[in-house]
Amino acid sequence: MTKNAPSWVGDLSGAFADLGTFLPLVIGMFAVQRLDPAGLLVGFGLFAWATAWIYRRPVPVQPMKVVAALVIAGGLTATEVAATGILLGVILCVLAAGGAVGRLGRLIPQTVLSGIQLGVGLYLAWFGIRLVIQEPWIGGIALAALLLLQRTRFRPLAALLVVVGAAVWGGLQAGAAFPDLSLSLSLPQLHLPELQAFGVSAQGVLLPQLALTLANATLITAAIAADLFPQDRARITPDRLAWSTGALNLLLAPFGGFPMCHGAGGLVVQHRFGARSGLAPAVFGTTCLALGLLLGPNALPLLELLPLAAVGSLLLIAGADLALTRRLRRASPDRLVVIVLTGVTCVVLNVALGLLAGFALEGLRVLVARRRAGA
């Protein structure tokens, strides 16, 4: 942030900095036409509003990635998605009520946390590169604009200017094919799952998504929030993140809300581009609500106007910032091995398995260090 820029400017810019995770998954799910656009977008809007009110920081709202991948692949129906959201909501609320998530977080060594942070950063950067190379000219121009704006008084608006500029470009390219923006009220529909839907969810998606949510959306998000906002350590905790995620999914899933969570990468991206308060998720939530309630099914063509290559440039910069931390540069050689291997496991496999690998590697490191000390 520049000294002369009001804080809301950074929040406005950072509110849309995390679209690189949100848009590809949402557009992919809309494209298979298995979900209610109004319910999905309104769900994100209400979840983001609640997050802004609870945490008063740029805590992100993202679709759960394992569930989204199965929907895009045609593996889950709308009622099975609703069942997944309800089951995850119940489990997260129970774990949070018993303080289990916070106890797990206190057991994680710093090397493992740093390794997962490295992995999340590398994943964001790699995903950003993949989006940029889809349209190299657009991605390259957006990346250059972001880097140049960092050296000017417009730095707090960098992400917003790039997103708006890319959207205008997409609209101009659409020309006569610009989507119909006729407004009409679209309300979410009730989806009450049958017992069979709960069975499908429990067998195919529940455990891998739960592991990923606990690792990335609660433990790592809380750890990064503690670094970025140390005064809020007592307010942004793993148990509170699990509680808000569980309660909101339990409430919104029956009305078409897609299973949602918080996320370490989204927090870093929004903070990197200026977000500092709950205004950022509130602005994002208001946008989702407007799209869902006023456009409904017509929201998809409008979202598709934004070139994902431009959004990828945001992820590339934020991912590099997250990966190349001071802790990484100052780590001793033995700790650096644990950090790097944990991070690589997160990228190659997933965050949950990266967490398990990190525990094993740190245990091995400690064992070797003790044997050397006793030799």
PDB file of C-alpha atoms in Angstrom, residues 81-240:
ATOM      1  CA  VAL A  81     -22.939 -32.332  -4.187  1.00  0.00           C
ATOM      2  CA  ALA A  82     -25.512 -31.162  -1.639  1.00  0.00           C
ATOM      3  CA  ALA A  83     -25.005 -34.360   0.376  1.00  0.00           C
ATOM      4  CA  THR A  84     -21.246 -33.785   0.349  1.00  0.00           C
ATOM      5  CA  GLY A  85     -21.653 -30.238   1.653  1.00  0.00           C
ATOM      6  CA  ILE A  86     -23.941 -31.424   4.451  1.00  0.00           C
ATOM      7  CA  LEU A  87     -21.648 -34.291   5.516  1.00  0.00           C
ATOM      8  CA  LEU A  88     -18.541 -32.111   5.488  1.00  0.00           C
ATOM      9  CA  GLY A  89     -20.416 -29.446   7.401  1.00  0.00           C
ATOM     10  CA  VAL A  90     -21.429 -31.843  10.164  1.00  0.00           C
ATOM     11  CA  ILE A  91     -17.953 -33.362  10.510  1.00  0.00           C
ATOM     12  CA  LEU A  92     -16.152 -30.003  10.582  1.00  0.00           C
ATOM     13  CA  CYS A  93     -18.555 -28.628  13.193  1.00  0.00           C
ATOM     14  CA  VAL A  94     -18.032 -31.685  15.414  1.00  0.00           C
ATOM     15  CA  LEU A  95     -14.236 -31.485  15.108  1.00  0.00           C
ATOM     16  CA  ALA A  96     -14.222 -27.757  15.809  1.00  0.00           C
ATOM     17  CA  ALA A  97     -16.560 -28.076  18.794  1.00  0.00           C
ATOM     18  CA  GLY A  98     -14.172 -30.550  20.403  1.00  0.00           C
ATOM     19  CA  GLY A  99     -11.079 -28.430  19.669  1.00  0.00           C
ATOM     20  CA  ALA A 100      -9.562 -31.278  17.631  1.00  0.00           C
ATOM     21  CA  VAL A 101      -8.442 -29.082  14.726  1.00  0.00           C
ATOM     22  CA  GLY A 102      -6.559 -26.670  16.974  1.00  0.00           C
ATOM     23  CA  ARG A 103      -4.823 -29.530  18.816  1.00  0.00           C
ATOM     24  CA  LEU A 104      -3.689 -30.975  15.501  1.00  0.00           C
ATOM     25  CA  GLY A 105      -2.376 -27.569  14.440  1.00  0.00           C
ATOM     26  CA  ARG A 106      -0.252 -27.270  17.580  1.00  0.00           C
ATOM     27  CA  LEU A 107       1.395 -30.602  16.795  1.00  0.00           C
ATOM     28  CA  ILE A 108       2.678 -29.525  13.373  1.00  0.00           C
ATOM     29  CA  PRO A 109       6.388 -28.579  13.383  1.00  0.00           C
ATOM     30  CA  GLN A 110       7.477 -25.291  11.838  1.00  0.00           C
ATOM     31  CA  THR A 111       9.443 -27.071   9.105  1.00  0.00           C
ATOM     32  CA  VAL A 112       6.288 -28.874   7.980  1.00  0.00           C
ATOM     33  CA  LEU A 113       4.253 -25.657   7.978  1.00  0.00           C
ATOM     34  CA  SER A 114       6.972 -23.919   5.959  1.00  0.00           C
ATOM     35  CA  GLY A 115       7.058 -26.860   3.549  1.00  0.00           C
ATOM     36  CA  ILE A 116       3.317 -26.762   2.989  1.00  0.00           C
ATOM     37  CA  GLN A 117       3.504 -22.995   2.503  1.00  0.00           C
ATOM     38  CA  LEU A 118       6.218 -23.583  -0.102  1.00  0.00           C
ATOM     39  CA  GLY A 119       4.064 -26.222  -1.788  1.00  0.00           C
ATOM     40  CA  VAL A 120       0.978 -24.017  -1.907  1.00  0.00           C
ATOM     41  CA  GLY A 121       3.072 -21.179  -3.330  1.00  0.00           C
ATOM     42  CA  LEU A 122       4.613 -23.395  -5.996  1.00  0.00           C
ATOM     43  CA  TYR A 123       1.201 -24.768  -6.899  1.00  0.00           C
ATOM     44  CA  LEU A 124      -0.239 -21.275  -7.285  1.00  0.00           C
ATOM     45  CA  ALA A 125       2.703 -20.165  -9.412  1.00  0.00           C
ATOM     46  CA  TRP A 126       2.540 -23.292 -11.592  1.00  0.00           C
ATOM     47  CA  PHE A 127      -1.223 -22.992 -12.023  1.00  0.00           C
ATOM     48  CA  GLY A 128      -0.725 -19.338 -12.912  1.00  0.00           C
ATOM     49  CA  ILE A 129       1.845 -20.274 -15.560  1.00  0.00           C
ATOM     50  CA  ARG A 130      -0.544 -22.842 -17.046  1.00  0.00           C
ATOM     51  CA  LEU A 131      -3.237 -20.167 -17.367  1.00  0.00           C
ATOM     52  CA  VAL A 132      -0.828 -17.574 -18.782  1.00  0.00           C
ATOM     53  CA  ILE A 133       0.431 -19.836 -21.570  1.00  0.00           C
ATOM     54  CA  GLN A 134      -3.129 -20.491 -22.758  1.00  0.00           C
ATOM     55  CA  GLU A 135      -3.053 -16.979 -24.239  1.00  0.00           C
ATOM     56  CA  PRO A 136       0.600 -15.889 -23.961  1.00  0.00           C
ATOM     57  CA  TRP A 137       0.123 -12.389 -25.330  1.00  0.00           C
ATOM     58  CA  ILE A 138      -2.656 -11.511 -22.904  1.00  0.00           C
ATOM     59  CA  GLY A 139      -0.935 -13.249 -20.001  1.00  0.00           C
ATOM     60  CA  GLY A 140       2.393 -11.609 -20.795  1.00  0.00           C
ATOM     61  CA  ILE A 141       0.898  -8.131 -21.035  1.00  0.00           C
ATOM     62  CA  ALA A 142      -1.019  -8.626 -17.786  1.00  0.00           C
ATOM     63  CA  LEU A 143       2.112  -9.861 -16.013  1.00  0.00           C
ATOM     64  CA  ALA A 144       4.167  -6.932 -17.302  1.00  0.00           C
ATOM     65  CA  ALA A 145       1.456  -4.487 -16.220  1.00  0.00           C
ATOM     66  CA  LEU A 146       1.376  -5.960 -12.712  1.00  0.00           C
ATOM     67  CA  LEU A 147       5.141  -5.727 -12.348  1.00  0.00           C
ATOM     68  CA  LEU A 148       5.261  -2.160 -13.653  1.00  0.00           C
ATOM     69  CA  LEU A 149       2.394  -1.022 -11.430  1.00  0.00           C
ATOM     70  CA  GLN A 150       4.294  -2.281  -8.371  1.00  0.00           C
ATOM     71  CA  ARG A 151       6.717   0.613  -8.870  1.00  0.00           C
ATOM     72  CA  THR A 152       4.059   3.314  -9.123  1.00  0.00           C
ATOM     73  CA  ARG A 153       1.529   4.984  -6.839  1.00  0.00           C
ATOM     74  CA  PHE A 154      -1.119   2.771  -8.471  1.00  0.00           C
ATOM     75  CA  ARG A 155       0.270  -0.346  -6.793  1.00  0.00           C
ATOM     76  CA  PRO A 156      -2.782  -0.806  -4.511  1.00  0.00           C
ATOM     77  CA  LEU A 157      -5.006  -0.948  -7.615  1.00  0.00           C
ATOM     78  CA  ALA A 158      -2.785  -3.284  -9.634  1.00  0.00           C
ATOM     79  CA  ALA A 159      -4.957  -6.400  -9.446  1.00  0.00           C
ATOM     80  CA  LEU A 160      -8.199  -4.495 -10.053  1.00  0.00           C
ATOM     81  CA  LEU A 161      -6.791  -2.592 -13.029  1.00  0.00           C
ATOM     82  CA  VAL A 162      -5.545  -5.797 -14.640  1.00  0.00           C
ATOM     83  CA  VAL A 163      -8.841  -7.651 -14.060  1.00  0.00           C
ATOM     84  CA  VAL A 164     -10.950  -4.741 -15.364  1.00  0.00           C
ATOM     85  CA  GLY A 165      -8.648  -4.223 -18.335  1.00  0.00           C
ATOM     86  CA  ALA A 166      -8.766  -7.918 -19.212  1.00  0.00           C
ATOM     87  CA  ALA A 167     -12.567  -7.958 -18.909  1.00  0.00           C
ATOM     88  CA  VAL A 168     -12.874  -4.935 -21.222  1.00  0.00           C
ATOM     89  CA  TRP A 169     -10.582  -6.650 -23.712  1.00  0.00           C
ATOM     90  CA  GLY A 170     -12.694  -9.794 -23.549  1.00  0.00           C
ATOM     91  CA  GLY A 171     -15.870  -7.773 -24.105  1.00  0.00           C
ATOM     92  CA  LEU A 172     -14.380  -6.010 -27.136  1.00  0.00           C
ATOM     93  CA  GLN A 173     -13.282  -9.337 -28.589  1.00  0.00           C
ATOM     94  CA  ALA A 174     -16.786 -10.748 -28.141  1.00  0.00           C
ATOM     95  CA  GLY A 175     -18.275  -7.946 -30.286  1.00  0.00           C
ATOM     96  CA  ALA A 176     -21.682  -8.953 -31.571  1.00  0.00           C
ATOM     97  CA  ALA A 177     -21.471 -12.175 -29.541  1.00  0.00           C
ATOM     98  CA  PHE A 178     -21.552 -10.238 -26.251  1.00  0.00           C
ATOM     99  CA  PRO A 179     -23.841 -12.188 -23.882  1.00  0.00           C
ATOM    100  CA  ASP A 180     -27.406 -11.168 -23.124  1.00  0.00           C
ATOM    101  CA  LEU A 181     -27.489  -9.290 -19.820  1.00  0.00           C
ATOM    102  CA  SER A 182     -31.246  -9.068 -19.391  1.00  0.00           C
ATOM    103  CA  LEU A 183     -31.978  -9.045 -15.669  1.00  0.00           C
ATOM    104  CA  SER A 184     -34.467 -11.321 -13.963  1.00  0.00           C
ATOM    105  CA  LEU A 185     -34.691 -12.566 -10.403  1.00  0.00           C
ATOM    106  CA  SER A 186     -33.238 -16.079 -10.029  1.00  0.00           C
ATOM    107  CA  LEU A 187     -33.686 -17.705  -6.621  1.00  0.00           C
ATOM    108  CA  PRO A 188     -31.809 -20.803  -5.413  1.00  0.00           C
ATOM    109  CA  GLN A 189     -33.712 -24.084  -5.480  1.00  0.00           C
ATOM    110  CA  LEU A 190     -33.943 -26.500  -2.564  1.00  0.00           C
ATOM    111  CA  HIS A 191     -31.952 -29.747  -3.051  1.00  0.00           C
ATOM    112  CA  LEU A 192     -32.746 -32.314  -0.359  1.00  0.00           C
ATOM    113  CA  PRO A 193     -30.449 -35.313  -0.870  1.00  0.00           C
ATOM    114  CA  GLU A 194     -31.682 -38.874  -0.611  1.00  0.00           C
ATOM    115  CA  LEU A 195     -29.842 -41.495   1.455  1.00  0.00           C
ATOM    116  CA  GLN A 196     -28.224 -42.890  -1.687  1.00  0.00           C
ATOM    117  CA  ALA A 197     -26.586 -39.508  -2.367  1.00  0.00           C
ATOM    118  CA  PHE A 198     -24.986 -39.537   1.100  1.00  0.00           C
ATOM    119  CA  GLY A 199     -23.629 -43.008   0.354  1.00  0.00           C
ATOM    120  CA  VAL A 200     -22.047 -41.915  -2.922  1.00  0.00           C
ATOM    121  CA  SER A 201     -20.456 -38.925  -1.203  1.00  0.00           C
ATOM    122  CA  ALA A 202     -19.094 -40.964   1.710  1.00  0.00           C
ATOM    123  CA  GLN A 203     -17.532 -43.537  -0.599  1.00  0.00           C
ATOM    124  CA  GLY A 204     -15.955 -41.371  -3.274  1.00  0.00           C
ATOM    125  CA  VAL A 205     -15.213 -37.835  -2.093  1.00  0.00           C
ATOM    126  CA  LEU A 206     -15.622 -37.274   1.637  1.00  0.00           C
ATOM    127  CA  LEU A 207     -12.256 -38.449   3.028  1.00  0.00           C
ATOM    128  CA  PRO A 208      -9.897 -36.900   0.441  1.00  0.00           C
ATOM    129  CA  GLN A 209     -11.748 -33.592   0.567  1.00  0.00           C
ATOM    130  CA  LEU A 210     -11.852 -33.597   4.371  1.00  0.00           C
ATOM    131  CA  ALA A 211      -8.096 -34.195   4.572  1.00  0.00           C
ATOM    132  CA  LEU A 212      -7.391 -31.389   2.110  1.00  0.00           C
ATOM    133  CA  THR A 213      -9.780 -29.011   3.889  1.00  0.00           C
ATOM    134  CA  LEU A 214      -8.273 -29.637   7.320  1.00  0.00           C
ATOM    135  CA  ALA A 215      -4.730 -29.152   6.025  1.00  0.00           C
ATOM    136  CA  ASN A 216      -5.078 -26.220   3.645  1.00  0.00           C
ATOM    137  CA  ALA A 217      -8.286 -24.424   4.637  1.00  0.00           C
ATOM    138  CA  THR A 218      -7.857 -24.500   8.413  1.00  0.00           C
ATOM    139  CA  LEU A 219      -4.347 -25.310   9.667  1.00  0.00           C
ATOM    140  CA  ILE A 220      -2.260 -23.609   6.981  1.00  0.00           C
ATOM    141  CA  THR A 221      -4.658 -20.701   6.544  1.00  0.00           C
ATOM    142  CA  ALA A 222      -4.527 -20.008  10.287  1.00  0.00           C
ATOM    143  CA  ALA A 223      -0.720 -20.227  10.297  1.00  0.00           C
ATOM    144  CA  ILE A 224      -0.351 -17.760   7.412  1.00  0.00           C
ATOM    145  CA  ALA A 225      -2.977 -15.446   8.913  1.00  0.00           C
ATOM    146  CA  ALA A 226      -0.946 -15.417  12.143  1.00  0.00           C
ATOM    147  CA  ASP A 227       2.075 -14.185  10.158  1.00  0.00           C
ATOM    148  CA  LEU A 228       0.139 -11.572   8.214  1.00  0.00           C
ATOM    149  CA  PHE A 229      -2.112 -10.402  11.070  1.00  0.00           C
ATOM    150  CA  PRO A 230      -0.359 -11.306  14.351  1.00  0.00           C
ATOM    151  CA  GLN A 231      -2.839  -9.207  16.339  1.00  0.00           C
ATOM    152  CA  ASP A 232      -5.611 -11.601  15.247  1.00  0.00           C
ATOM    153  CA  ARG A 233      -4.004 -14.885  16.312  1.00  0.00           C
ATOM    154  CA  ALA A 234      -6.749 -15.517  18.853  1.00  0.00           C
ATOM    155  CA  ARG A 235      -9.517 -14.792  16.350  1.00  0.00           C
ATOM    156  CA  ILE A 236      -8.360 -16.594  13.187  1.00  0.00           C
ATOM    157  CA  THR A 237      -7.688 -20.070  14.570  1.00  0.00           C
ATOM    158  CA  PRO A 238      -7.919 -23.533  12.980  1.00  0.00           C
ATOM    159  CA  ASP A 239     -10.978 -24.395  15.074  1.00  0.00           C
ATOM    160  CA  ARG A 240     -12.816 -21.180  14.182  1.00  0.00           C
TER     161      ARG A 240
END
